[in-house]
Amino acid sequence: MKFKGQITAIATLVLAGVIPHCAIAQSKEISVQTPGGQHVRVSAVSDNIIKVSNWNAGETLPETATSVLNGQCGTVSSSTAPGICVMTTGGGIVVRVDSLTGSVDISAGPKRSVSDNGLRTLAGGQRRLELSTVGEGSFYGAGERGYSFNIAGDTLVMYNKQNYGYTAGEERIRQMNITMPLFLSSNGYAVVFDDFAAASMIMSNPIVYTSESRSPISYYFINGAGSLASVTRELSALTGRQKLPPFWALGYITSKYGYHTQQETLGVVDTLKRAGYPLDGIVLDLYWYGKEEDMGRLAWDQQQWPDHKKMLADLKEHGVNTVIISQPYILRNGRGLENYNELASKGLLVKDSTGGPQEVKIWVGEGGMFDVSNPDTRSWLSERYKALTLEGVGGWWGDLGEPEVHPETGIHANGLSAREYHNLYGNDWSSVISDLFASEFPDRRLMTMMRGGTTGLQRYSVYPWSTDVSRSWGGLQPQITIMLNSGLSGLGYMSHDVGGFAIDPDAPYDPELYVRWLQLGTFSPILRTHAQATAEPYNYPDQQHIILPLIKERYRWLPYNYTLAYENASQGLPLVRPLNFYSSGSDRFDDITDEYLWGRDILVAPVMTQGATRRSIVFPDGLWVDYNNPGRLYNGGDTITYPAPLEVLPLFVRAGAIIPQADYGMQSTEDYRTDRYTINYYPYLGKSEYTLFEDDRKSPGSLDEGAYSLINFTGEASIEGINLDISSQGTYPGAPKVKDLTFRIHLVDGDPSSVSVDGHKLKRGAWKFDRSESMLTFKIKWNVDKPLAIHIR
């Protein structure tokens, strides 16, 4: 919109022959310089993503982005008119830049519009910009946020912060350990500010972003064509996608603060194994290097761990991978002193204003802080991580990485102050390990547990968790909200300390809470129990009949869950998804923070209230089948009260879904097989499709190298019968040529008259129909080189 005064000003400039003009560079970007010397550049990163840069006279725009992957590959068409430059991307984003004022209008369809007035205020060392939005809607994301799913109306601080023992509803969990200056709209678009400095983002209209960055700030507009699913695909293409996980990371991992000795560690594993628990990992807290004050030593305590190499090898032989802790600090008051003196003398610690080591005080002592912006510090750390990995360490735990204590007087080797660098510290620390594995262990997948960082953190194979949550019902309740906002922001593996970490001395032991938390954890990206005490499941003897089957159920879902990992690696889709993930322009589930989609086809509704034996459930679009009782169906939009005694996790399957499972016992993921599946089909009128992912489960580059298989299932149900077509594409080393498939066809009204496989009718005794379950079961062997057609009449 133009006002009379603006039109008059343009006319005056035209008559004077000095009207600003638009420059069009290689049909990829447009740039403007206003009469006041302000620069505006709009470039197409892709057909659905544009970058807007705006800087004042005398300033320099950063050459490369930090939060996102650099690139420019969009297709655009451009045009100019007096005072206006227009660019249209191949994905339908229309950008209008006013060459007089520097204002930018961006539109990608109804309700997918933002306006930037072009003003960049500099006051008190802070930069401020405003974006006006069009159309009502909700906002999500901004990293790890636990106060509410919808962040509209919030004032969000972009400065990573630890919240020990937090619970639901506390104001402090608006600001948590991983903050990201970005938001997604329920109307199907997103905005990412390419910034990592301390900042705030006021989610009003206009949205006000204020940063302490000394450099001009660019932002990206992402067109998601109306749905959050599309937005996350585009967002992850911009900020980076996480590689496939080590397969063992999808199993059960035990952890505690902490296992003090080699003997205790082996005893815990032995007790779990003897009780029948499958186990894939154990996490060692700070006692692996000695006492708390030995932080930064980065060497095993030989007294308590006399033969740690043999321990690591023995555990690995039994399918158990060992993860050890590391922190950003190195203390002087313990056995880390020698390392401290070396690093201080070489200038490898964060410095103070005098050029000496910045003094850091944490709860266990005093010392310094690794400056991971310094290439030499990175090399020093990398060498020690390498040596420990060669000894048999299977994964890494980066604790305190906000960083929890980060003196504002600190100065980093890259010239940034503590407040400028604080949020980025976790990314750079994670990249030390990621770079090490890429160069020294290129055949190994990486798991790094990290609790601090900012936009793009997922690029470094990070598996974050929601830190030191209270062991209480109030601690359990915000975990879904945290996983949802984090997942939409790019952190598809955000999880939590199952059972609750920070114990209330007045209520240290709550078996009901442990079971309910474990039910949520079974359908969380990472299943890891962790607490200050009684963390392991065998500590709850009266609930073993619930707990043991739950953890075994985790392994039963490995085919489905690993396919979710593939969807994350290939498309950027989070494993935990909001109920409106696939709904265009919908915000009607904003208040539902105790349900979520596990992938596309599973609705999880855990009980999160003490003493509850039933709960209200709202169903998203579609028809839903009760997983616990497949004879019960519910329509999308319905609200029901569902009976849920302690042993029941409310779980529902989208009608039409095809769900692969591993229906056999495992001691660890080492027992997983790709030549044997149980295929559950919940037929619904019309066509259904599902793709199962397979690879060798070890190679980091299986996707890039095309060393994987996709098993495509197509189901179609009609009044005449049910058809299932199965085909395979691609292969990988060790891929089986023949698969044993057990089919469970649910929702079958009656005993079929025939079951045919590739035109050959099975003998009557080759299938079983369970009338009470309305389920048809049969088994076949399938040669994957040939498509398979099944017809049920």
PDB file of N, CA and C in Angstrom, residues 730-786:
ATOM      1  N   GLY A 730      15.930 -50.935  -4.864  1.00  0.00           N
ATOM      2  CA  GLY A 730      17.227 -50.693  -4.255  1.00  0.00           C
ATOM      3  C   GLY A 730      17.710 -51.886  -3.452  1.00  0.00           C
ATOM      4  N   THR A 731      18.982 -51.844  -3.094  1.00  0.00           N
ATOM      5  CA  THR A 731      19.552 -52.904  -2.271  1.00  0.00           C
ATOM      6  C   THR A 731      20.737 -52.355  -1.496  1.00  0.00           C
ATOM      7  N   TYR A 732      21.326 -53.185  -0.674  1.00  0.00           N
ATOM      8  CA  TYR A 732      22.474 -52.792   0.148  1.00  0.00           C
ATOM      9  C   TYR A 732      23.260 -54.048   0.486  1.00  0.00           C
ATOM     10  N   PRO A 733      24.518 -53.931   0.862  1.00  0.00           N
ATOM     11  CA  PRO A 733      25.312 -55.120   1.191  1.00  0.00           C
ATOM     12  C   PRO A 733      24.661 -55.921   2.312  1.00  0.00           C
ATOM     13  N   GLY A 734      24.483 -57.209   2.056  1.00  0.00           N
ATOM     14  CA  GLY A 734      23.889 -58.083   3.053  1.00  0.00           C
ATOM     15  C   GLY A 734      22.382 -58.138   3.039  1.00  0.00           C
ATOM     16  N   ALA A 735      21.758 -57.471   2.078  1.00  0.00           N
ATOM     17  CA  ALA A 735      20.292 -57.473   2.019  1.00  0.00           C
ATOM     18  C   ALA A 735      19.771 -58.874   1.705  1.00  0.00           C
ATOM     19  N   PRO A 736      18.801 -59.382   2.481  1.00  0.00           N
ATOM     20  CA  PRO A 736      18.266 -60.715   2.209  1.00  0.00           C
ATOM     21  C   PRO A 736      17.451 -60.731   0.921  1.00  0.00           C
ATOM     22  N   LYS A 737      17.523 -61.834   0.208  1.00  0.00           N
ATOM     23  CA  LYS A 737      16.765 -61.989  -1.035  1.00  0.00           C
ATOM     24  C   LYS A 737      15.360 -62.517  -0.779  1.00  0.00           C
ATOM     25  N   VAL A 738      15.187 -63.206   0.345  1.00  0.00           N
ATOM     26  CA  VAL A 738      13.883 -63.785   0.677  1.00  0.00           C
ATOM     27  C   VAL A 738      13.475 -63.309   2.061  1.00  0.00           C
ATOM     28  N   LYS A 739      12.224 -62.938   2.186  1.00  0.00           N
ATOM     29  CA  LYS A 739      11.704 -62.475   3.469  1.00  0.00           C
ATOM     30  C   LYS A 739      10.540 -63.354   3.914  1.00  0.00           C
ATOM     31  N   ASP A 740      10.508 -63.643   5.202  1.00  0.00           N
ATOM     32  CA  ASP A 740       9.370 -64.310   5.813  1.00  0.00           C
ATOM     33  C   ASP A 740       8.414 -63.242   6.327  1.00  0.00           C
ATOM     34  N   LEU A 741       7.244 -63.184   5.744  1.00  0.00           N
ATOM     35  CA  LEU A 741       6.263 -62.166   6.087  1.00  0.00           C
ATOM     36  C   LEU A 741       5.037 -62.805   6.724  1.00  0.00           C
ATOM     37  N   THR A 742       4.676 -62.304   7.888  1.00  0.00           N
ATOM     38  CA  THR A 742       3.429 -62.689   8.534  1.00  0.00           C
ATOM     39  C   THR A 742       2.456 -61.525   8.401  1.00  0.00           C
ATOM     40  N   PHE A 743       1.326 -61.784   7.799  1.00  0.00           N
ATOM     41  CA  PHE A 743       0.329 -60.728   7.593  1.00  0.00           C
ATOM     42  C   PHE A 743      -0.776 -60.846   8.634  1.00  0.00           C
ATOM     43  N   ARG A 744      -1.093 -59.702   9.230  1.00  0.00           N
ATOM     44  CA  ARG A 744      -2.252 -59.599  10.108  1.00  0.00           C
ATOM     45  C   ARG A 744      -3.181 -58.539   9.514  1.00  0.00           C
ATOM     46  N   ILE A 745      -4.265 -59.000   8.964  1.00  0.00           N
ATOM     47  CA  ILE A 745      -5.238 -58.091   8.353  1.00  0.00           C
ATOM     48  C   ILE A 745      -6.345 -57.861   9.374  1.00  0.00           C
ATOM     49  N   HIS A 746      -6.428 -56.656   9.885  1.00  0.00           N
ATOM     50  CA  HIS A 746      -7.405 -56.317  10.911  1.00  0.00           C
ATOM     51  C   HIS A 746      -8.709 -55.835  10.259  1.00  0.00           C
ATOM     52  N   LEU A 747      -9.735 -55.704  11.078  1.00  0.00           N
ATOM     53  CA  LEU A 747     -11.027 -55.134  10.653  1.00  0.00           C
ATOM     54  C   LEU A 747     -11.687 -55.968   9.552  1.00  0.00           C
ATOM     55  N   VAL A 748     -11.452 -57.261   9.577  1.00  0.00           N
ATOM     56  CA  VAL A 748     -12.062 -58.147   8.588  1.00  0.00           C
ATOM     57  C   VAL A 748     -13.411 -58.623   9.135  1.00  0.00           C
ATOM     58  N   ASP A 749     -14.483 -58.434   8.368  1.00  0.00           N
ATOM     59  CA  ASP A 749     -15.826 -58.715   8.857  1.00  0.00           C
ATOM     60  C   ASP A 749     -16.109 -60.204   9.021  1.00  0.00           C
ATOM     61  N   GLY A 750     -15.545 -61.016   8.146  1.00  0.00           N
ATOM     62  CA  GLY A 750     -15.851 -62.441   8.216  1.00  0.00           C
ATOM     63  C   GLY A 750     -14.766 -63.265   7.563  1.00  0.00           C
ATOM     64  N   ASP A 751     -14.868 -64.572   7.763  1.00  0.00           N
ATOM     65  CA  ASP A 751     -13.887 -65.494   7.198  1.00  0.00           C
ATOM     66  C   ASP A 751     -13.906 -65.380   5.676  1.00  0.00           C
ATOM     67  N   PRO A 752     -12.756 -65.069   5.043  1.00  0.00           N
ATOM     68  CA  PRO A 752     -12.759 -64.884   3.592  1.00  0.00           C
ATOM     69  C   PRO A 752     -12.985 -66.203   2.855  1.00  0.00           C
ATOM     70  N   SER A 753     -13.461 -66.068   1.638  1.00  0.00           N
ATOM     71  CA  SER A 753     -13.655 -67.259   0.815  1.00  0.00           C
ATOM     72  C   SER A 753     -12.351 -67.702   0.160  1.00  0.00           C
ATOM     73  N   SER A 754     -11.423 -66.758  -0.050  1.00  0.00           N
ATOM     74  CA  SER A 754     -10.145 -67.116  -0.666  1.00  0.00           C
ATOM     75  C   SER A 754      -9.080 -66.097  -0.348  1.00  0.00           C
ATOM     76  N   VAL A 755      -7.824 -66.587  -0.308  1.00  0.00           N
ATOM     77  CA  VAL A 755      -6.646 -65.733  -0.187  1.00  0.00           C
ATOM     78  C   VAL A 755      -5.684 -66.174  -1.279  1.00  0.00           C
ATOM     79  N   SER A 756      -5.352 -65.248  -2.184  1.00  0.00           N
ATOM     80  CA  SER A 756      -4.490 -65.574  -3.318  1.00  0.00           C
ATOM     81  C   SER A 756      -3.196 -64.782  -3.246  1.00  0.00           C
ATOM     82  N   VAL A 757      -2.101 -65.463  -3.591  1.00  0.00           N
ATOM     83  CA  VAL A 757      -0.791 -64.830  -3.655  1.00  0.00           C
ATOM     84  C   VAL A 757      -0.255 -65.015  -5.061  1.00  0.00           C
ATOM     85  N   ASP A 758      -0.094 -63.911  -5.763  1.00  0.00           N
ATOM     86  CA  ASP A 758       0.357 -63.950  -7.164  1.00  0.00           C
ATOM     87  C   ASP A 758      -0.507 -64.888  -8.009  1.00  0.00           C
ATOM     88  N   GLY A 759      -1.802 -64.842  -7.771  1.00  0.00           N
ATOM     89  CA  GLY A 759      -2.741 -65.625  -8.564  1.00  0.00           C
ATOM     90  C   GLY A 759      -2.943 -67.044  -8.106  1.00  0.00           C
ATOM     91  N   HIS A 760      -2.176 -67.477  -7.096  1.00  0.00           N
ATOM     92  CA  HIS A 760      -2.310 -68.842  -6.591  1.00  0.00           C
ATOM     93  C   HIS A 760      -3.059 -68.821  -5.265  1.00  0.00           C
ATOM     94  N   LYS A 761      -4.169 -69.550  -5.213  1.00  0.00           N
ATOM     95  CA  LYS A 761      -4.955 -69.587  -3.998  1.00  0.00           C
ATOM     96  C   LYS A 761      -4.256 -70.421  -2.931  1.00  0.00           C
ATOM     97  N   LEU A 762      -4.221 -69.860  -1.713  1.00  0.00           N
ATOM     98  CA  LEU A 762      -3.684 -70.605  -0.589  1.00  0.00           C
ATOM     99  C   LEU A 762      -4.687 -71.677  -0.167  1.00  0.00           C
ATOM    100  N   LYS A 763      -4.163 -72.775   0.346  1.00  0.00           N
ATOM    101  CA  LYS A 763      -5.045 -73.809   0.864  1.00  0.00           C
ATOM    102  C   LYS A 763      -5.798 -73.274   2.080  1.00  0.00           C
ATOM    103  N   ARG A 764      -6.950 -73.831   2.307  1.00  0.00           N
ATOM    104  CA  ARG A 764      -7.830 -73.308   3.350  1.00  0.00           C
ATOM    105  C   ARG A 764      -7.150 -73.287   4.715  1.00  0.00           C
ATOM    106  N   GLY A 765      -6.308 -74.220   4.995  1.00  0.00           N
ATOM    107  CA  GLY A 765      -5.639 -74.244   6.285  1.00  0.00           C
ATOM    108  C   GLY A 765      -4.429 -73.339   6.378  1.00  0.00           C
ATOM    109  N   ALA A 766      -4.127 -72.622   5.287  1.00  0.00           N
ATOM    110  CA  ALA A 766      -2.931 -71.766   5.265  1.00  0.00           C
ATOM    111  C   ALA A 766      -3.191 -70.399   5.873  1.00  0.00           C
ATOM    112  N   TRP A 767      -4.435 -70.099   6.191  1.00  0.00           N
ATOM    113  CA  TRP A 767      -4.721 -68.843   6.880  1.00  0.00           C
ATOM    114  C   TRP A 767      -5.627 -69.119   8.068  1.00  0.00           C
ATOM    115  N   LYS A 768      -5.621 -68.174   8.979  1.00  0.00           N
ATOM    116  CA  LYS A 768      -6.430 -68.291  10.180  1.00  0.00           C
ATOM    117  C   LYS A 768      -7.263 -67.033  10.348  1.00  0.00           C
ATOM    118  N   PHE A 769      -8.569 -67.236  10.618  1.00  0.00           N
ATOM    119  CA  PHE A 769      -9.432 -66.091  10.876  1.00  0.00           C
ATOM    120  C   PHE A 769      -9.906 -66.146  12.321  1.00  0.00           C
ATOM    121  N   ASP A 770      -9.585 -65.075  13.074  1.00  0.00           N
ATOM    122  CA  ASP A 770     -10.004 -64.958  14.471  1.00  0.00           C
ATOM    123  C   ASP A 770     -11.221 -64.045  14.524  1.00  0.00           C
ATOM    124  N   ARG A 771     -12.388 -64.648  14.710  1.00  0.00           N
ATOM    125  CA  ARG A 771     -13.621 -63.864  14.677  1.00  0.00           C
ATOM    126  C   ARG A 771     -13.691 -62.865  15.827  1.00  0.00           C
ATOM    127  N   SER A 772     -13.190 -63.276  16.988  1.00  0.00           N
ATOM    128  CA  SER A 772     -13.260 -62.382  18.146  1.00  0.00           C
ATOM    129  C   SER A 772     -12.397 -61.140  17.945  1.00  0.00           C
ATOM    130  N   GLU A 773     -11.316 -61.274  17.175  1.00  0.00           N
ATOM    131  CA  GLU A 773     -10.415 -60.152  16.906  1.00  0.00           C
ATOM    132  C   GLU A 773     -10.660 -59.514  15.542  1.00  0.00           C
ATOM    133  N   SER A 774     -11.559 -60.126  14.731  1.00  0.00           N
ATOM    134  CA  SER A 774     -11.797 -59.665  13.352  1.00  0.00           C
ATOM    135  C   SER A 774     -10.480 -59.557  12.598  1.00  0.00           C
ATOM    136  N   MET A 775      -9.638 -60.597  12.744  1.00  0.00           N
ATOM    137  CA  MET A 775      -8.283 -60.541  12.192  1.00  0.00           C
ATOM    138  C   MET A 775      -7.977 -61.802  11.394  1.00  0.00           C
ATOM    139  N   LEU A 776      -7.431 -61.575  10.206  1.00  0.00           N
ATOM    140  CA  LEU A 776      -6.992 -62.649   9.328  1.00  0.00           C
ATOM    141  C   LEU A 776      -5.465 -62.722   9.378  1.00  0.00           C
ATOM    142  N   THR A 777      -4.921 -63.939   9.553  1.00  0.00           N
ATOM    143  CA  THR A 777      -3.475 -64.116   9.659  1.00  0.00           C
ATOM    144  C   THR A 777      -3.011 -65.169   8.663  1.00  0.00           C
ATOM    145  N   PHE A 778      -1.904 -64.884   7.961  1.00  0.00           N
ATOM    146  CA  PHE A 778      -1.276 -65.882   7.097  1.00  0.00           C
ATOM    147  C   PHE A 778       0.194 -65.523   6.911  1.00  0.00           C
ATOM    148  N   LYS A 779       0.979 -66.507   6.479  1.00  0.00           N
ATOM    149  CA  LYS A 779       2.407 -66.320   6.299  1.00  0.00           C
ATOM    150  C   LYS A 779       2.804 -66.698   4.888  1.00  0.00           C
ATOM    151  N   ILE A 780       3.787 -65.973   4.360  1.00  0.00           N
ATOM    152  CA  ILE A 780       4.325 -66.307   3.039  1.00  0.00           C
ATOM    153  C   ILE A 780       5.825 -66.012   3.005  1.00  0.00           C
ATOM    154  N   LYS A 781       6.507 -66.622   2.065  1.00  0.00           N
ATOM    155  CA  LYS A 781       7.894 -66.267   1.760  1.00  0.00           C
ATOM    156  C   LYS A 781       7.885 -65.424   0.489  1.00  0.00           C
ATOM    157  N   TRP A 782       8.672 -64.372   0.518  1.00  0.00           N
ATOM    158  CA  TRP A 782       8.661 -63.447  -0.628  1.00  0.00           C
ATOM    159  C   TRP A 782      10.070 -63.245  -1.147  1.00  0.00           C
ATOM    160  N   ASN A 783      10.256 -63.512  -2.433  1.00  0.00           N
ATOM    161  CA  ASN A 783      11.494 -63.193  -3.128  1.00  0.00           C
ATOM    162  C   ASN A 783      11.424 -61.724  -3.537  1.00  0.00           C
ATOM    163  N   VAL A 784      12.307 -60.909  -2.962  1.00  0.00           N
ATOM    164  CA  VAL A 784      12.189 -59.464  -3.117  1.00  0.00           C
ATOM    165  C   VAL A 784      12.454 -58.995  -4.545  1.00  0.00           C
ATOM    166  N   ASP A 785      13.009 -59.866  -5.389  1.00  0.00           N
ATOM    167  CA  ASP A 785      13.272 -59.472  -6.770  1.00  0.00           C
ATOM    168  C   ASP A 785      11.995 -59.417  -7.604  1.00  0.00           C
ATOM    169  N   LYS A 786      10.898 -59.954  -7.059  1.00  0.00           N
ATOM    170  CA  LYS A 786       9.645 -59.996  -7.803  1.00  0.00           C
ATOM    171  C   LYS A 786       8.543 -59.307  -7.010  1.00  0.00           C
TER     172      LYS A 786
END
